[in-house]
mmCIF file with all atom_site columns, C-alpha atoms in Angstrom:
data_model
loop_
_atom_site.group_PDB
_atom_site.id
_atom_site.type_symbol
_atom_site.label_atom_id
_atom_site.label_alt_id
_atom_site.label_comp_id
_atom_site.label_asym_id
_atom_site.label_entity_id
_atom_site.label_seq_id
_atom_site.pdbx_PDB_ins_code
_atom_site.Cartn_x
_atom_site.Cartn_y
_atom_site.Cartn_z
_atom_site.occupancy
_atom_site.B_iso_or_equiv
_atom_site.pdbx_formal_charge
_atom_site.auth_seq_id
_atom_site.auth_comp_id
_atom_site.auth_asym_id
_atom_site.auth_atom_id
_atom_site.pdbx_PDB_model_num
ATOM 1   C CA . GLY A 1 1   ? 7.382   -15.917 -10.019 1.00 0.00 ? 12  GLY A CA 1
ATOM 2   C CA . THR A 1 2   ? 4.326   -13.728 -10.460 1.00 0.00 ? 13  THR A CA 1
ATOM 3   C CA . ARG A 1 3   ? 2.279   -15.751 -7.973  1.00 0.00 ? 14  ARG A CA 1
ATOM 4   C CA . VAL A 1 4   ? 4.413   -14.730 -4.991  1.00 0.00 ? 15  VAL A CA 1
ATOM 5   C CA . SER A 1 5   ? 4.856   -11.131 -6.191  1.00 0.00 ? 16  SER A CA 1
ATOM 6   C CA . LEU A 1 6   ? 1.131   -10.629 -6.802  1.00 0.00 ? 17  LEU A CA 1
ATOM 7   C CA . TYR A 1 7   ? 0.143   -12.339 -3.550  1.00 0.00 ? 18  TYR A CA 1
ATOM 8   C CA . ILE A 1 8   ? 2.410   -10.135 -1.452  1.00 0.00 ? 19  ILE A CA 1
ATOM 9   C CA . ALA A 1 9   ? 1.416   -6.982  -3.329  1.00 0.00 ? 20  ALA A CA 1
ATOM 10  C CA . LEU A 1 10  ? -2.343  -7.581  -3.235  1.00 0.00 ? 21  LEU A CA 1
ATOM 11  C CA . VAL A 1 11  ? -2.522  -8.703  0.402   1.00 0.00 ? 22  VAL A CA 1
ATOM 12  C CA . ALA A 1 12  ? -0.282  -5.862  1.572   1.00 0.00 ? 23  ALA A CA 1
ATOM 13  C CA . VAL A 1 13  ? -2.164  -3.211  -0.421  1.00 0.00 ? 24  VAL A CA 1
ATOM 14  C CA . ILE A 1 14  ? -5.613  -4.418  0.678   1.00 0.00 ? 25  ILE A CA 1
ATOM 15  C CA . CYS A 1 15  ? -4.509  -4.378  4.321   1.00 0.00 ? 26  CYS A CA 1
ATOM 16  C CA . ASP A 1 16  ? -2.937  -0.943  3.739   1.00 0.00 ? 27  ASP A CA 1
ATOM 17  C CA . MET A 1 17  ? -6.193  0.343   2.309   1.00 0.00 ? 28  MET A CA 1
ATOM 18  C CA . VAL A 1 18  ? -8.302  -0.909  5.227   1.00 0.00 ? 29  VAL A CA 1
ATOM 19  C CA . LEU A 1 19  ? -5.836  0.220   7.907   1.00 0.00 ? 30  LEU A CA 1
ATOM 20  C CA . GLY A 1 20  ? -4.963  3.550   6.275   1.00 0.00 ? 31  GLY A CA 1
ATOM 21  C CA . MET A 1 21  ? -8.577  4.378   5.447   1.00 0.00 ? 32  MET A CA 1
ATOM 22  C CA . SER A 1 22  ? -9.752  3.674   8.994   1.00 0.00 ? 33  SER A CA 1
ATOM 23  C CA . TYR A 1 23  ? -6.867  5.607   10.528  1.00 0.00 ? 34  TYR A CA 1
ATOM 24  C CA . GLY A 1 24  ? -7.279  8.599   8.231   1.00 0.00 ? 35  GLY A CA 1
ATOM 25  C CA . LEU A 1 25  ? -11.068 8.759   8.549   1.00 0.00 ? 36  LEU A CA 1
ATOM 26  C CA . ILE A 1 26  ? -10.938 8.645   12.346  1.00 0.00 ? 37  ILE A CA 1
ATOM 27  C CA . SER A 1 27  ? -8.178  11.248  12.446  1.00 0.00 ? 38  SER A CA 1
ATOM 28  C CA . GLY A 1 28  ? -9.900  13.624  10.032  1.00 0.00 ? 39  GLY A CA 1
ATOM 29  C CA . TYR A 1 29  ? -13.439 13.257  11.349  1.00 0.00 ? 40  TYR A CA 1
ATOM 30  C CA . PHE A 1 30  ? -12.826 13.753  15.058  1.00 0.00 ? 41  PHE A CA 1
ATOM 31  C CA . GLY A 1 31  ? -9.966  16.252  14.679  1.00 0.00 ? 42  GLY A CA 1
ATOM 32  C CA . GLY A 1 32  ? -8.554  18.178  17.617  1.00 0.00 ? 43  GLY A CA 1
ATOM 33  C CA . LYS A 1 33  ? -6.107  16.499  19.976  1.00 0.00 ? 44  LYS A CA 1
ATOM 34  C CA . LEU A 1 34  ? -6.877  13.045  18.611  1.00 0.00 ? 45  LEU A CA 1
ATOM 35  C CA . ASP A 1 35  ? -5.952  14.206  15.104  1.00 0.00 ? 46  ASP A CA 1
ATOM 36  C CA . THR A 1 36  ? -2.711  15.734  16.375  1.00 0.00 ? 47  THR A CA 1
ATOM 37  C CA . ILE A 1 37  ? -1.694  12.576  18.260  1.00 0.00 ? 48  ILE A CA 1
ATOM 38  C CA . LEU A 1 38  ? -2.575  10.274  15.349  1.00 0.00 ? 49  LEU A CA 1
ATOM 39  C CA . GLN A 1 39  ? -0.673  12.425  12.867  1.00 0.00 ? 50  GLN A CA 1
ATOM 40  C CA . ARG A 1 40  ? 2.457   12.470  15.070  1.00 0.00 ? 51  ARG A CA 1
ATOM 41  C CA . ILE A 1 41  ? 2.314   8.657   15.271  1.00 0.00 ? 52  ILE A CA 1
ATOM 42  C CA . ALA A 1 42  ? 1.981   8.470   11.477  1.00 0.00 ? 53  ALA A CA 1
ATOM 43  C CA . GLU A 1 43  ? 4.966   10.796  11.024  1.00 0.00 ? 54  GLU A CA 1
ATOM 44  C CA . VAL A 1 44  ? 7.125   8.643   13.304  1.00 0.00 ? 55  VAL A CA 1
ATOM 45  C CA . VAL A 1 45  ? 6.157   5.464   11.420  1.00 0.00 ? 56  VAL A CA 1
ATOM 46  C CA . ASN A 1 46  ? 6.722   7.199   8.072   1.00 0.00 ? 57  ASN A CA 1
ATOM 47  C CA . SER A 1 47  ? 10.208  8.321   9.091   1.00 0.00 ? 58  SER A CA 1
ATOM 48  C CA . ILE A 1 48  ? 11.443  4.715   9.401   1.00 0.00 ? 59  ILE A CA 1
ATOM 49  C CA . PRO A 1 49  ? 12.562  3.349   5.996   1.00 0.00 ? 60  PRO A CA 1
ATOM 50  C CA . THR A 1 50  ? 10.897  0.191   4.690   1.00 0.00 ? 61  THR A CA 1
ATOM 51  C CA . LEU A 1 51  ? 14.232  -1.583  4.275   1.00 0.00 ? 62  LEU A CA 1
ATOM 52  C CA . VAL A 1 52  ? 15.060  -1.048  7.960   1.00 0.00 ? 63  VAL A CA 1
ATOM 53  C CA . ILE A 1 53  ? 11.700  -2.478  9.046   1.00 0.00 ? 64  ILE A CA 1
ATOM 54  C CA . VAL A 1 54  ? 12.105  -5.473  6.717   1.00 0.00 ? 65  VAL A CA 1
ATOM 55  C CA . THR A 1 55  ? 15.623  -6.143  8.008   1.00 0.00 ? 66  THR A CA 1
ATOM 56  C CA . LEU A 1 56  ? 14.492  -5.935  11.634  1.00 0.00 ? 67  LEU A CA 1
ATOM 57  C CA . LEU A 1 57  ? 11.532  -8.221  10.967  1.00 0.00 ? 68  LEU A CA 1
ATOM 58  C CA . LEU A 1 58  ? 13.798  -10.742 9.226   1.00 0.00 ? 69  LEU A CA 1
ATOM 59  C CA . ILE A 1 59  ? 16.027  -10.767 12.303  1.00 0.00 ? 70  ILE A CA 1
ATOM 60  C CA . VAL A 1 60  ? 13.098  -11.250 14.689  1.00 0.00 ? 71  VAL A CA 1
ATOM 61  C CA . LEU A 1 61  ? 10.867  -13.456 12.531  1.00 0.00 ? 72  LEU A CA 1
ATOM 62  C CA . GLU A 1 62  ? 11.826  -16.114 10.022  1.00 0.00 ? 73  GLU A CA 1
ATOM 63  C CA . PRO A 1 63  ? 12.089  -15.003 6.371   1.00 0.00 ? 74  PRO A CA 1
ATOM 64  C CA . GLY A 1 64  ? 9.054   -15.704 4.245   1.00 0.00 ? 75  GLY A CA 1
ATOM 65  C CA . LEU A 1 65  ? 5.867   -14.407 2.692   1.00 0.00 ? 76  LEU A CA 1
ATOM 66  C CA . GLN A 1 66  ? 4.361   -13.316 6.000   1.00 0.00 ? 77  GLN A CA 1
ATOM 67  C CA . THR A 1 67  ? 7.418   -11.303 7.016   1.00 0.00 ? 78  THR A CA 1
ATOM 68  C CA . ILE A 1 68  ? 7.600   -9.329  3.767   1.00 0.00 ? 79  ILE A CA 1
ATOM 69  C CA . THR A 1 69  ? 3.834   -8.823  3.718   1.00 0.00 ? 80  THR A CA 1
ATOM 70  C CA . LEU A 1 70  ? 3.888   -7.597  7.316   1.00 0.00 ? 81  LEU A CA 1
ATOM 71  C CA . ALA A 1 71  ? 6.734   -5.200  6.550   1.00 0.00 ? 82  ALA A CA 1
ATOM 72  C CA . LEU A 1 72  ? 4.872   -3.757  3.559   1.00 0.00 ? 83  LEU A CA 1
ATOM 73  C CA . ILE A 1 73  ? 1.714   -3.401  5.660   1.00 0.00 ? 84  ILE A CA 1
ATOM 74  C CA . LEU A 1 74  ? 3.586   -1.644  8.478   1.00 0.00 ? 85  LEU A CA 1
ATOM 75  C CA . THR A 1 75  ? 5.003   0.994   6.122   1.00 0.00 ? 86  THR A CA 1
ATOM 76  C CA . GLY A 1 76  ? 2.456   1.280   3.309   1.00 0.00 ? 87  GLY A CA 1
ATOM 77  C CA . TRP A 1 77  ? -0.655  2.540   5.092   1.00 0.00 ? 88  TRP A CA 1
ATOM 78  C CA . ILE A 1 78  ? 0.638   6.061   5.693   1.00 0.00 ? 89  ILE A CA 1
ATOM 79  C CA . GLY A 1 79  ? -0.125  7.374   2.184   1.00 0.00 ? 90  GLY A CA 1
ATOM 80  C CA . MET A 1 80  ? -3.619  5.922   2.271   1.00 0.00 ? 91  MET A CA 1
ATOM 81  C CA . SER A 1 81  ? -4.320  7.478   5.669   1.00 0.00 ? 92  SER A CA 1
ATOM 82  C CA . ARG A 1 82  ? -3.193  10.908  4.461   1.00 0.00 ? 93  ARG A CA 1
ATOM 83  C CA . ILE A 1 83  ? -5.535  10.765  1.470   1.00 0.00 ? 94  ILE A CA 1
ATOM 84  C CA . ALA A 1 84  ? -8.443  9.572   3.623   1.00 0.00 ? 95  ALA A CA 1
ATOM 85  C CA . ARG A 1 85  ? -7.767  12.296  6.216   1.00 0.00 ? 96  ARG A CA 1
ATOM 86  C CA . ALA A 1 86  ? -7.537  15.045  3.581   1.00 0.00 ? 97  ALA A CA 1
ATOM 87  C CA . GLN A 1 87  ? -10.783 13.941  1.943   1.00 0.00 ? 98  GLN A CA 1
ATOM 88  C CA . MET A 1 88  ? -12.506 13.689  5.317   1.00 0.00 ? 99  MET A CA 1
ATOM 89  C CA . LEU A 1 89  ? -11.391 17.207  6.298   1.00 0.00 ? 100 LEU A CA 1
ATOM 90  C CA . LYS A 1 90  ? -12.774 18.481  3.000   1.00 0.00 ? 101 LYS A CA 1
ATOM 91  C CA . LEU A 1 91  ? -16.069 16.594  3.069   1.00 0.00 ? 102 LEU A CA 1
ATOM 92  C CA . LYS A 1 92  ? -17.065 16.820  6.738   1.00 0.00 ? 103 LYS A CA 1
ATOM 93  C CA . GLU A 1 93  ? -17.890 20.515  6.287   1.00 0.00 ? 104 GLU A CA 1
ATOM 94  C CA . GLN A 1 94  ? -20.101 19.945  3.236   1.00 0.00 ? 105 GLN A CA 1
ATOM 95  C CA . GLU A 1 95  ? -23.832 20.650  3.214   1.00 0.00 ? 106 GLU A CA 1
ATOM 96  C CA . PHE A 1 96  ? -24.933 17.011  2.982   1.00 0.00 ? 107 PHE A CA 1
ATOM 97  C CA . VAL A 1 97  ? -23.157 16.214  6.278   1.00 0.00 ? 108 VAL A CA 1
ATOM 98  C CA . LEU A 1 98  ? -24.809 19.215  7.913   1.00 0.00 ? 109 LEU A CA 1
ATOM 99  C CA . ALA A 1 99  ? -28.175 18.062  6.548   1.00 0.00 ? 110 ALA A CA 1
ATOM 100 C CA . SER A 1 100 ? -27.602 14.580  7.923   1.00 0.00 ? 111 SER A CA 1
ATOM 101 C CA . ARG A 1 101 ? -26.750 15.992  11.349  1.00 0.00 ? 112 ARG A CA 1
ATOM 102 C CA . THR A 1 102 ? -29.796 18.264  11.208  1.00 0.00 ? 113 THR A CA 1
ATOM 103 C CA . LEU A 1 103 ? -32.011 15.253  10.512  1.00 0.00 ? 114 LEU A CA 1
ATOM 104 C CA . GLY A 1 104 ? -30.720 13.643  13.687  1.00 0.00 ? 115 GLY A CA 1
ATOM 105 C CA . ALA A 1 105 ? -27.799 11.457  12.628  1.00 0.00 ? 116 ALA A CA 1
ATOM 106 C CA . ARG A 1 106 ? -25.255 10.926  15.372  1.00 0.00 ? 117 ARG A CA 1
ATOM 107 C CA . PRO A 1 107 ? -21.644 11.881  14.511  1.00 0.00 ? 118 PRO A CA 1
ATOM 108 C CA . ARG A 1 108 ? -20.529 8.253   14.399  1.00 0.00 ? 119 ARG A CA 1
ATOM 109 C CA . ARG A 1 109 ? -23.439 7.208   12.185  1.00 0.00 ? 120 ARG A CA 1
ATOM 110 C CA . ILE A 1 110 ? -22.935 9.538   9.222   1.00 0.00 ? 121 ILE A CA 1
ATOM 111 C CA . LYS A 1 111 ? -22.497 7.142   6.312   1.00 0.00 ? 122 LYS A CA 1
ATOM 112 C CA . GLU A 1 112 ? -22.641 9.603   3.451   1.00 0.00 ? 123 GLU A CA 1
ATOM 113 C CA . ILE A 1 113 ? -18.948 10.510  3.612   1.00 0.00 ? 124 ILE A CA 1
ATOM 114 C CA . LEU A 1 114 ? -17.399 7.105   2.775   1.00 0.00 ? 125 LEU A CA 1
ATOM 115 C CA . PRO A 1 115 ? -18.968 6.748   -0.719  1.00 0.00 ? 126 PRO A CA 1
ATOM 116 C CA . ASN A 1 116 ? -17.517 10.148  -1.633  1.00 0.00 ? 127 ASN A CA 1
ATOM 117 C CA . ILE A 1 117 ? -14.021 9.131   -0.502  1.00 0.00 ? 128 ILE A CA 1
ATOM 118 C CA . ILE A 1 118 ? -13.837 5.569   -1.809  1.00 0.00 ? 129 ILE A CA 1
ATOM 119 C CA . SER A 1 119 ? -13.006 6.522   -5.408  1.00 0.00 ? 130 SER A CA 1
ATOM 120 C CA . GLN A 1 120 ? -9.790  8.303   -4.397  1.00 0.00 ? 131 GLN A CA 1
ATOM 121 C CA . LEU A 1 121 ? -8.833  5.395   -2.142  1.00 0.00 ? 132 LEU A CA 1
ATOM 122 C CA . ILE A 1 122 ? -9.385  2.796   -4.868  1.00 0.00 ? 133 ILE A CA 1
ATOM 123 C CA . THR A 1 123 ? -7.346  4.852   -7.334  1.00 0.00 ? 134 THR A CA 1
ATOM 124 C CA . ASN A 1 124 ? -4.520  5.225   -4.825  1.00 0.00 ? 135 ASN A CA 1
ATOM 125 C CA . THR A 1 125 ? -4.686  1.481   -4.144  1.00 0.00 ? 136 THR A CA 1
ATOM 126 C CA . MET A 1 126 ? -4.159  0.723   -7.829  1.00 0.00 ? 137 MET A CA 1
ATOM 127 C CA . PHE A 1 127 ? -1.095  2.980   -7.845  1.00 0.00 ? 138 PHE A CA 1
ATOM 128 C CA . SER A 1 128 ? 0.217   1.332   -4.654  1.00 0.00 ? 139 SER A CA 1
ATOM 129 C CA . ILE A 1 129 ? 0.228   -2.180  -6.146  1.00 0.00 ? 140 ILE A CA 1
ATOM 130 C CA . PRO A 1 130 ? 3.138   -1.534  -8.585  1.00 0.00 ? 141 PRO A CA 1
ATOM 131 C CA . ASN A 1 131 ? 5.111   0.028   -5.746  1.00 0.00 ? 142 ASN A CA 1
ATOM 132 C CA . ALA A 1 132 ? 4.543   -3.061  -3.579  1.00 0.00 ? 143 ALA A CA 1
ATOM 133 C CA . ILE A 1 133 ? 5.485   -5.384  -6.454  1.00 0.00 ? 144 ILE A CA 1
ATOM 134 C CA . PHE A 1 134 ? 8.685   -3.443  -7.074  1.00 0.00 ? 145 PHE A CA 1
ATOM 135 C CA . THR A 1 135 ? 9.564   -3.384  -3.357  1.00 0.00 ? 146 THR A CA 1
ATOM 136 C CA . GLU A 1 136 ? 9.083   -7.141  -3.092  1.00 0.00 ? 147 GLU A CA 1
ATOM 137 C CA . ALA A 1 137 ? 11.138  -7.751  -6.242  1.00 0.00 ? 148 ALA A CA 1
ATOM 138 C CA . PHE A 1 138 ? 13.911  -5.504  -4.942  1.00 0.00 ? 149 PHE A CA 1
ATOM 139 C CA . LEU A 1 139 ? 13.978  -7.275  -1.577  1.00 0.00 ? 150 LEU A CA 1
ATOM 140 C CA . SER A 1 140 ? 14.117  -10.674 -3.283  1.00 0.00 ? 151 SER A CA 1
ATOM 141 C CA . PHE A 1 141 ? 16.849  -9.426  -5.619  1.00 0.00 ? 152 PHE A CA 1
ATOM 142 C CA . VAL A 1 142 ? 19.088  -8.342  -2.733  1.00 0.00 ? 153 VAL A CA 1
ATOM 143 C CA . GLY A 1 143 ? 18.443  -11.572 -0.823  1.00 0.00 ? 154 GLY A CA 1
ATOM 144 C CA . LEU A 1 144 ? 15.917  -10.343 1.749   1.00 0.00 ? 155 LEU A CA 1
ATOM 145 C CA . GLY A 1 145 ? 12.921  -11.879 0.020   1.00 0.00 ? 156 GLY A CA 1
ATOM 146 C CA . VAL A 1 146 ? 11.188  -15.225 0.071   1.00 0.00 ? 157 VAL A CA 1
ATOM 147 C CA . PRO A 1 147 ? 13.248  -18.338 0.940   1.00 0.00 ? 158 PRO A CA 1
ATOM 148 C CA . THR A 1 148 ? 14.865  -20.424 -1.797  1.00 0.00 ? 159 THR A CA 1
ATOM 149 C CA . PRO A 1 149 ? 12.224  -23.074 -2.617  1.00 0.00 ? 160 PRO A CA 1
ATOM 150 C CA . MET A 1 150 ? 9.750   -20.312 -3.487  1.00 0.00 ? 161 MET A CA 1
ATOM 151 C CA . CYS A 1 151 ? 10.486  -17.988 -6.337  1.00 0.00 ? 162 CYS A CA 1
ATOM 152 C CA . SER A 1 152 ? 9.425   -14.447 -7.064  1.00 0.00 ? 163 SER A CA 1
ATOM 153 C CA . LEU A 1 153 ? 10.285  -12.088 -9.884  1.00 0.00 ? 164 LEU A CA 1
ATOM 154 C CA . GLY A 1 154 ? 13.116  -10.573 -7.854  1.00 0.00 ? 165 GLY A CA 1
ATOM 155 C CA . SER A 1 155 ? 14.711  -13.940 -7.099  1.00 0.00 ? 166 SER A CA 1
ATOM 156 C CA . LEU A 1 156 ? 14.409  -14.924 -10.775 1.00 0.00 ? 167 LEU A CA 1
ATOM 157 C CA . ILE A 1 157 ? 16.148  -11.701 -11.789 1.00 0.00 ? 168 ILE A CA 1
ATOM 158 C CA . ASN A 1 158 ? 18.837  -12.356 -9.160  1.00 0.00 ? 169 ASN A CA 1
ATOM 159 C CA . ASP A 1 159 ? 19.429  -15.904 -10.448 1.00 0.00 ? 170 ASP A CA 1
ATOM 160 C CA . ALA A 1 160 ? 19.651  -14.651 -14.027 1.00 0.00 ? 171 ALA A CA 1
ATOM 161 C CA . TYR A 1 161 ? 21.972  -11.829 -12.954 1.00 0.00 ? 172 TYR A CA 1
ATOM 162 C CA . LYS A 1 162 ? 24.424  -14.344 -11.484 1.00 0.00 ? 173 LYS A CA 1
ATOM 163 C CA . VAL A 1 163 ? 24.810  -16.094 -14.861 1.00 0.00 ? 174 VAL A CA 1
ATOM 164 C CA . PHE A 1 164 ? 24.378  -12.968 -16.996 1.00 0.00 ? 175 PHE A CA 1
ATOM 165 C CA . THR A 1 165 ? 27.801  -13.253 -18.662 1.00 0.00 ? 176 THR A CA 1
ATOM 166 C CA . VAL A 1 166 ? 27.121  -16.848 -19.772 1.00 0.00 ? 177 VAL A CA 1
ATOM 167 C CA . TYR A 1 167 ? 23.358  -16.819 -20.419 1.00 0.00 ? 178 TYR A CA 1
ATOM 168 C CA . PRO A 1 168 ? 22.326  -13.177 -20.895 1.00 0.00 ? 179 PRO A CA 1
ATOM 169 C CA . TYR A 1 169 ? 18.919  -14.082 -22.365 1.00 0.00 ? 180 TYR A CA 1
ATOM 170 C CA . GLN A 1 170 ? 17.685  -15.573 -19.058 1.00 0.00 ? 181 GLN A CA 1
ATOM 171 C CA . ILE A 1 171 ? 17.240  -12.158 -17.470 1.00 0.00 ? 182 ILE A CA 1
ATOM 172 C CA . ILE A 1 172 ? 14.826  -10.958 -20.157 1.00 0.00 ? 183 ILE A CA 1
ATOM 173 C CA . PRO A 1 173 ? 11.610  -12.875 -19.200 1.00 0.00 ? 184 PRO A CA 1
ATOM 174 C CA . PRO A 1 174 ? 11.420  -11.884 -15.505 1.00 0.00 ? 185 PRO A CA 1
ATOM 175 C CA . VAL A 1 175 ? 12.361  -8.263  -16.275 1.00 0.00 ? 186 VAL A CA 1
ATOM 176 C CA . VAL A 1 176 ? 9.739   -8.039  -19.036 1.00 0.00 ? 187 VAL A CA 1
ATOM 177 C CA . VAL A 1 177 ? 7.062   -9.630  -16.822 1.00 0.00 ? 188 VAL A CA 1
ATOM 178 C CA . LEU A 1 178 ? 7.911   -7.257  -13.951 1.00 0.00 ? 189 LEU A CA 1
ATOM 179 C CA . ALA A 1 179 ? 7.754   -4.245  -16.262 1.00 0.00 ? 190 ALA A CA 1
ATOM 180 C CA . LEU A 1 180 ? 4.447   -5.401  -17.799 1.00 0.00 ? 191 LEU A CA 1
ATOM 181 C CA . LEU A 1 181 ? 2.881   -6.003  -14.372 1.00 0.00 ? 192 LEU A CA 1
ATOM 182 C CA . MET A 1 182 ? 3.851   -2.571  -13.135 1.00 0.00 ? 193 MET A CA 1
ATOM 183 C CA . MET A 1 183 ? 2.747   -0.903  -16.369 1.00 0.00 ? 194 MET A CA 1
ATOM 184 C CA . CYS A 1 184 ? -0.623  -2.709  -16.382 1.00 0.00 ? 195 CYS A CA 1
ATOM 185 C CA . PHE A 1 185 ? -1.454  -1.694  -12.811 1.00 0.00 ? 196 PHE A CA 1
ATOM 186 C CA . ASN A 1 186 ? -0.406  1.900   -13.538 1.00 0.00 ? 197 ASN A CA 1
ATOM 187 C CA . MET A 1 187 ? -2.638  1.955   -16.616 1.00 0.00 ? 198 MET A CA 1
ATOM 188 C CA . LEU A 1 188 ? -5.487  0.439   -14.586 1.00 0.00 ? 199 LEU A CA 1
ATOM 189 C CA . GLY A 1 189 ? -5.005  3.156   -11.975 1.00 0.00 ? 200 GLY A CA 1
ATOM 190 C CA . ASP A 1 190 ? -5.082  5.840   -14.684 1.00 0.00 ? 201 ASP A CA 1
ATOM 191 C CA . GLY A 1 191 ? -8.258  4.338   -16.134 1.00 0.00 ? 202 GLY A CA 1
ATOM 192 C CA . LEU A 1 192 ? -9.951  4.174   -12.744 1.00 0.00 ? 203 LEU A CA 1
ATOM 193 C CA . ARG A 1 193 ? -8.944  7.754   -11.959 1.00 0.00 ? 204 ARG A CA 1
ATOM 194 C CA . ASP A 1 194 ? -10.481 8.922   -15.250 1.00 0.00 ? 205 ASP A CA 1
ATOM 195 C CA . ALA A 1 195 ? -13.598 6.829   -14.661 1.00 0.00 ? 206 ALA A CA 1
ATOM 196 C CA . PHE A 1 196 ? -14.118 8.138   -11.135 1.00 0.00 ? 207 PHE A CA 1
#
């Protein structure tokens, strides 16, 4: 069950990081009307709940790994873009950017900003993985997850829940594994935040 849960979480979070980082950096660096338009688009996307997007995608597309991953990608990049935008707004006025511009760097070629932002993005990514794992497990638990031949932690918990009165011990392994996965990624995120 962990294979499907980790696959969906890692692919969705990596795509969220790339998409959100690009969106936030462009929005924060160029500012002005472009920033206003991009932020209004992000607010509209953020106002739609993940469960609604997943349900609509399951109606349009066939249920499976790609559908859940796509739904998590469509809703998960907003937080990453906000962090990237906030860091960009803070760093683009620093002295090293001014020095780079003074030495002749074009606005699109200033590469000194990204290394200063990447630590916050990596830390946020580590905290996003448990959220994606939990969302996938919840969707599989309520029947909106991966189809029956495949199994994830949520579908294992759902199967054990159905026979809980007869075999109550069957629910313990998937719940413990889910809790350990989420706890390990949270601890890894804490460690990376302290290290950075």
